[in-house]
mmCIF file with all atom_site columns, C-alpha atoms in Angstrom:
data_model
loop_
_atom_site.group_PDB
_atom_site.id
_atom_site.type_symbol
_atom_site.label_atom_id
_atom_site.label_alt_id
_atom_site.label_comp_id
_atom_site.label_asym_id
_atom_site.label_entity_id
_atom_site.label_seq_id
_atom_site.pdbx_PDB_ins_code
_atom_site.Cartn_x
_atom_site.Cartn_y
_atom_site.Cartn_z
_atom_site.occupancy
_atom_site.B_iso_or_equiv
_atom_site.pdbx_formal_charge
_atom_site.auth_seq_id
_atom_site.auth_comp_id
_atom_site.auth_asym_id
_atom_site.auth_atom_id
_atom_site.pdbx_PDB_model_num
ATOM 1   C CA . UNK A 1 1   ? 0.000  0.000  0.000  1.00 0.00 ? 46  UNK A CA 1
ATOM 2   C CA . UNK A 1 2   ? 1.189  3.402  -1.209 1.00 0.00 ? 47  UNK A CA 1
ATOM 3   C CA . UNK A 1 3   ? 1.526  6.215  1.342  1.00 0.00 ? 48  UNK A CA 1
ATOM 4   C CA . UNK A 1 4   ? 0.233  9.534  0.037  1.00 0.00 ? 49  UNK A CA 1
ATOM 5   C CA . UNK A 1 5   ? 2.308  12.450 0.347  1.00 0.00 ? 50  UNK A CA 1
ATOM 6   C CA . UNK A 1 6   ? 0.804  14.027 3.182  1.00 0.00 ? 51  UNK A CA 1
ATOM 7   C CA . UNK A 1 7   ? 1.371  11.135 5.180  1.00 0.00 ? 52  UNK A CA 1
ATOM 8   C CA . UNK A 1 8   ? 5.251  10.400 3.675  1.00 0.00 ? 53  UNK A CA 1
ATOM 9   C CA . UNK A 1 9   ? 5.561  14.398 4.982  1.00 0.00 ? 54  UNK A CA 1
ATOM 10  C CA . UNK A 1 10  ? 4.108  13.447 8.526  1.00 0.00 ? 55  UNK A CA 1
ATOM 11  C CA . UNK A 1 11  ? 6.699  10.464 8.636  1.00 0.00 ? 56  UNK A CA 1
ATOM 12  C CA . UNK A 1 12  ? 9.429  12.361 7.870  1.00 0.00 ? 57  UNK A CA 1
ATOM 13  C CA . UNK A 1 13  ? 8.664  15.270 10.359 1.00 0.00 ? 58  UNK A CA 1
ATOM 14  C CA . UNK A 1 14  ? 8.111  13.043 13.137 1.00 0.00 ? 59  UNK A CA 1
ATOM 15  C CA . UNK A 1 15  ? 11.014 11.228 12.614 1.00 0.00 ? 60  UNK A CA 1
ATOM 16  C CA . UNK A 1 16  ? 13.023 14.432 12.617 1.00 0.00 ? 61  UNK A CA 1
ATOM 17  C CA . UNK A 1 17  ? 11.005 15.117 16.007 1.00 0.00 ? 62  UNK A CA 1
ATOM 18  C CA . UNK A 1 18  ? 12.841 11.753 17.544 1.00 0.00 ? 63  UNK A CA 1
ATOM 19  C CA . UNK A 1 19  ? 16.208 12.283 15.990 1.00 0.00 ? 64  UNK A CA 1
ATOM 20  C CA . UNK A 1 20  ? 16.220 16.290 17.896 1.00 0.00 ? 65  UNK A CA 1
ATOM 21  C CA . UNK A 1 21  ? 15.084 14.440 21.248 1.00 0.00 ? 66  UNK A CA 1
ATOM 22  C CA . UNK A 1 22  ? 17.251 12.181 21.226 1.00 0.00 ? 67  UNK A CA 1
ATOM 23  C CA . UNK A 1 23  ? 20.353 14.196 20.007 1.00 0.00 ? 68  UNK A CA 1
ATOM 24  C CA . UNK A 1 24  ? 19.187 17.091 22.157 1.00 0.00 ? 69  UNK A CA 1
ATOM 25  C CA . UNK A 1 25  ? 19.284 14.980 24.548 1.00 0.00 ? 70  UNK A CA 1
ATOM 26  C CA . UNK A 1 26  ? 22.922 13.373 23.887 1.00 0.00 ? 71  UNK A CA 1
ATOM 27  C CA . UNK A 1 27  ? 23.889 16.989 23.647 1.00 0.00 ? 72  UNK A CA 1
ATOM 28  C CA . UNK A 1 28  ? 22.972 18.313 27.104 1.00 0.00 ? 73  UNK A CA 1
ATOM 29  C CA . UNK A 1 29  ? 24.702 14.901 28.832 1.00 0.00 ? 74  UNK A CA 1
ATOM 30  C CA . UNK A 1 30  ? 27.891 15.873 26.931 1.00 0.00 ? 75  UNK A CA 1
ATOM 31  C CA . UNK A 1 31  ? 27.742 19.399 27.729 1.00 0.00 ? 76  UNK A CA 1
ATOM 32  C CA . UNK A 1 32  ? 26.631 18.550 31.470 1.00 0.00 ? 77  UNK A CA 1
ATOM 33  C CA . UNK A 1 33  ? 29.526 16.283 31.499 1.00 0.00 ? 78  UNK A CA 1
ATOM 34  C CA . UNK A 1 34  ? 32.029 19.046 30.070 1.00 0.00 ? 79  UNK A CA 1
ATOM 35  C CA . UNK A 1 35  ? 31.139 22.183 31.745 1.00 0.00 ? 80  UNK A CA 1
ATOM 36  C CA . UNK A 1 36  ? 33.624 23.128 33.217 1.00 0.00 ? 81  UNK A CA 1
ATOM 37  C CA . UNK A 1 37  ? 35.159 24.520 30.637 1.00 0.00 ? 82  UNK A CA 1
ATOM 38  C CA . UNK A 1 38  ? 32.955 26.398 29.260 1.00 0.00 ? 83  UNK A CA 1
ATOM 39  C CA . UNK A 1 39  ? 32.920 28.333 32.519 1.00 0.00 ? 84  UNK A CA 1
ATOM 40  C CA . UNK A 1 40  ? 30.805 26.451 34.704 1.00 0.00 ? 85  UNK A CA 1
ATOM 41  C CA . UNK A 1 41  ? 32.553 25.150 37.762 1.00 0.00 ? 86  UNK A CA 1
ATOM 42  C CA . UNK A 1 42  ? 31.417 21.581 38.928 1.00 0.00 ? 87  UNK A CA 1
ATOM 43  C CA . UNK A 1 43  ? 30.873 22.243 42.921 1.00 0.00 ? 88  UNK A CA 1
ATOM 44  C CA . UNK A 1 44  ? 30.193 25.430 42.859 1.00 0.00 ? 89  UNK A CA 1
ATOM 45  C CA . UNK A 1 45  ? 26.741 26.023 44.431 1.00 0.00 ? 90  UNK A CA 1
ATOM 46  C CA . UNK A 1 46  ? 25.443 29.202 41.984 1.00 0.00 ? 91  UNK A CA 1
ATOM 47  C CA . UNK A 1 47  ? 27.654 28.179 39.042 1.00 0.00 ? 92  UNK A CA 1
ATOM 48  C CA . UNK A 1 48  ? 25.544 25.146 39.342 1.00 0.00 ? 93  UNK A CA 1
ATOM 49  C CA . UNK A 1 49  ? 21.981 26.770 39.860 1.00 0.00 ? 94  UNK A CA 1
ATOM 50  C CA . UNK A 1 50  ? 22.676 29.116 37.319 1.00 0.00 ? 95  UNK A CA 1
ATOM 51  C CA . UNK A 1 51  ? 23.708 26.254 34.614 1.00 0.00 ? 96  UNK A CA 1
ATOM 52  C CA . UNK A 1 52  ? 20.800 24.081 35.253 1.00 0.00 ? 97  UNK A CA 1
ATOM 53  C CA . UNK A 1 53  ? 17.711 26.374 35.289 1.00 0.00 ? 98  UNK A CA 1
ATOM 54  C CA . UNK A 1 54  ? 19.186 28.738 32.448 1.00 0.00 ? 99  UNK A CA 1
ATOM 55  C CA . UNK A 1 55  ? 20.214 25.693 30.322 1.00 0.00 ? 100 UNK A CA 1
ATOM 56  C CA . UNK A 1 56  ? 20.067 22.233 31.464 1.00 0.00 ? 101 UNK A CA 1
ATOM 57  C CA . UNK A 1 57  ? 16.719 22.574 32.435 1.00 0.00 ? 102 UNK A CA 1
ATOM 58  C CA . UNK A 1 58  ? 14.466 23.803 30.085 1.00 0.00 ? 103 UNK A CA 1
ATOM 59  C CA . UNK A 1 59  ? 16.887 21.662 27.298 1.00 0.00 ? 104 UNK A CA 1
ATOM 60  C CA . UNK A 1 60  ? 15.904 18.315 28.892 1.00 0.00 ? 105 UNK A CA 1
ATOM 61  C CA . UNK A 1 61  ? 12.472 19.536 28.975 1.00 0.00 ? 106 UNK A CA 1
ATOM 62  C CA . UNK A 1 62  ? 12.206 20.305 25.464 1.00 0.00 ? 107 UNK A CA 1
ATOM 63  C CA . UNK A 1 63  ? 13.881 17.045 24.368 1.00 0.00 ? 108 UNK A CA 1
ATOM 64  C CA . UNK A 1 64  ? 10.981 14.950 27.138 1.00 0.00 ? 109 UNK A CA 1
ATOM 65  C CA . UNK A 1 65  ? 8.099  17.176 25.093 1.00 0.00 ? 110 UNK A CA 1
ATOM 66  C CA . UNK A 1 66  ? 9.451  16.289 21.943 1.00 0.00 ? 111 UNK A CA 1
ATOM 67  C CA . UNK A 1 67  ? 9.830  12.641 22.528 1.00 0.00 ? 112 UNK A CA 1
ATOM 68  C CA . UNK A 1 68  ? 5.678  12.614 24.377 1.00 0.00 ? 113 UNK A CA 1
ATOM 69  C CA . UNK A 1 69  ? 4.762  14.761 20.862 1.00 0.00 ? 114 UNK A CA 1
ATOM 70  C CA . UNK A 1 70  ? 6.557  11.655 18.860 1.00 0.00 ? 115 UNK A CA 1
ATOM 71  C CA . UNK A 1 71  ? 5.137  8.983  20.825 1.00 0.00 ? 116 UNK A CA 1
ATOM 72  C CA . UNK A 1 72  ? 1.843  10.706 20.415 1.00 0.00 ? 117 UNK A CA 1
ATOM 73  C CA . UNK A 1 73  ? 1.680  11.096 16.809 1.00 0.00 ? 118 UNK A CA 1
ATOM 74  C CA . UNK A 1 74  ? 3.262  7.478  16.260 1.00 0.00 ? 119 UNK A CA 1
ATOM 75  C CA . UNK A 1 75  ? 0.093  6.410  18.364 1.00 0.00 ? 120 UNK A CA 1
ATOM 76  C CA . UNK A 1 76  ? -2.574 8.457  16.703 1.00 0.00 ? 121 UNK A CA 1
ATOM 77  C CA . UNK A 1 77  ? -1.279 7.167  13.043 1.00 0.00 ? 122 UNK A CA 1
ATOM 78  C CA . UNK A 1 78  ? -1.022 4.017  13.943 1.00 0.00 ? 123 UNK A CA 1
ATOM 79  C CA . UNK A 1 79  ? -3.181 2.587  12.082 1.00 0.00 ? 124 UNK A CA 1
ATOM 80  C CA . UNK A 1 80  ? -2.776 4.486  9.025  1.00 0.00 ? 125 UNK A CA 1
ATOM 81  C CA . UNK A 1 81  ? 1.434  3.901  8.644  1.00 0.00 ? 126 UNK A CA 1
ATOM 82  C CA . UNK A 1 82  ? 2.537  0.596  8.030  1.00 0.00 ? 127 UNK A CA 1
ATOM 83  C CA . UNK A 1 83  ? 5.832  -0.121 8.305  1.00 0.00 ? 128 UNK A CA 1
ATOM 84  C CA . UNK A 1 84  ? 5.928  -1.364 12.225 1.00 0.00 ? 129 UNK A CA 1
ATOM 85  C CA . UNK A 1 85  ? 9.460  -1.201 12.056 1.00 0.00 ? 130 UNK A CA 1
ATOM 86  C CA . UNK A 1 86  ? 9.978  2.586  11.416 1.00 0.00 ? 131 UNK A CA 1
ATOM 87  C CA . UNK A 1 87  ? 6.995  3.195  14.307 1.00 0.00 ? 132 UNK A CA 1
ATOM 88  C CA . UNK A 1 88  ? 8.880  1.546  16.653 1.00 0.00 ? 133 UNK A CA 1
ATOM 89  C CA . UNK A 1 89  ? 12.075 3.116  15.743 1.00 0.00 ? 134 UNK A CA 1
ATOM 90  C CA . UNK A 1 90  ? 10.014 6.336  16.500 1.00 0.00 ? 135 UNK A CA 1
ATOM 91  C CA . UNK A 1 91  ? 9.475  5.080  19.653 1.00 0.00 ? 136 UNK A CA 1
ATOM 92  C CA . UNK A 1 92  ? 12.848 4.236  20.405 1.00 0.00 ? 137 UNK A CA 1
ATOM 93  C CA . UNK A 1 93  ? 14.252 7.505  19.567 1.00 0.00 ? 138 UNK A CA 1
ATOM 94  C CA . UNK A 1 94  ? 12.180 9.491  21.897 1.00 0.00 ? 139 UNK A CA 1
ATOM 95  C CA . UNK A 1 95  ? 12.053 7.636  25.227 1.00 0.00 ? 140 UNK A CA 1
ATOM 96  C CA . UNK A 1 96  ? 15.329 8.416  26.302 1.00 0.00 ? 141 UNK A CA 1
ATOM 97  C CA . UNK A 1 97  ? 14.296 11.943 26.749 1.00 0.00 ? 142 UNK A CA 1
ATOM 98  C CA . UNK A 1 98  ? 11.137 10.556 28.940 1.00 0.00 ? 143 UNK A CA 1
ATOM 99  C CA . UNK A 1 99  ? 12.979 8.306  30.795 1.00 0.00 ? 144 UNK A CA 1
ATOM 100 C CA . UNK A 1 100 ? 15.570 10.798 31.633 1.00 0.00 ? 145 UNK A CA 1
ATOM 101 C CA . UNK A 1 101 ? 13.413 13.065 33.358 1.00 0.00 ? 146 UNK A CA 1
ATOM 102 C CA . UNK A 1 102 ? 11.077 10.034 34.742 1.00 0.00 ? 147 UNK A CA 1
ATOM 103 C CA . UNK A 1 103 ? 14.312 9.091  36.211 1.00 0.00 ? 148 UNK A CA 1
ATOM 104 C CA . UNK A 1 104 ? 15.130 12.753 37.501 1.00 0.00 ? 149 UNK A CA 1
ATOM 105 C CA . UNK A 1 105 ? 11.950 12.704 39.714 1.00 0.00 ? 150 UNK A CA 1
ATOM 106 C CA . UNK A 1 106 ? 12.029 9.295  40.889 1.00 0.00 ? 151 UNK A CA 1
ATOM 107 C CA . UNK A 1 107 ? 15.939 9.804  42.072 1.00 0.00 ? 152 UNK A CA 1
#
């Protein structure tokens, strides 16, 4: 079964959705990881604040919305799509961002 166009443009934007959560994500680790020298001083009480509600912060948030907006869409077009493999790849590429911050409030 063909896909029509609309829905080939709907696969491709969603899959760029997942690819920016979970490279957003990747991203922010690396930079969390490497802060210090970009002027952020691990241990440092307000170097700390500062970095993670000015940046880290809102960044993991955006890359957890992003992966709930994937997982939605994959879900409402279920149906409709059928190549299982590429929805679950969908999938795939957005929970990290989820489980990240489902992590963050359980810890």
């Amino acid at each position: 079964m063909e896909l029509s166009i609309r829905h080939t443009k709907k696969l491709k934007w969603t899959f760029r959705m997942a690819s920016c959560s979970l490279g957003l994500l990747i991203f922010l680790l690396f930079v969390n990881e490497f802060r210090n020298y970009i002027g952020f001083a691990k241990g440092y009480a307000p170097h700390n604040f500062a970095f993670n509600i000015g940046f880290f912060l809102p960044s993991t948030f955006l890359s957890m919305a992003l992966g709930i907006a994937t997982i939605g869409r994959t879900i409402k077009h279920w149906n409709s799509w059928s190549n299982l493999k590429k929805k679950w790849i969908f999938i795939g590429l957005s929970l990290p961002g989820i489980i990240f911050w489902v992590y963050i409030f359980i810890k």
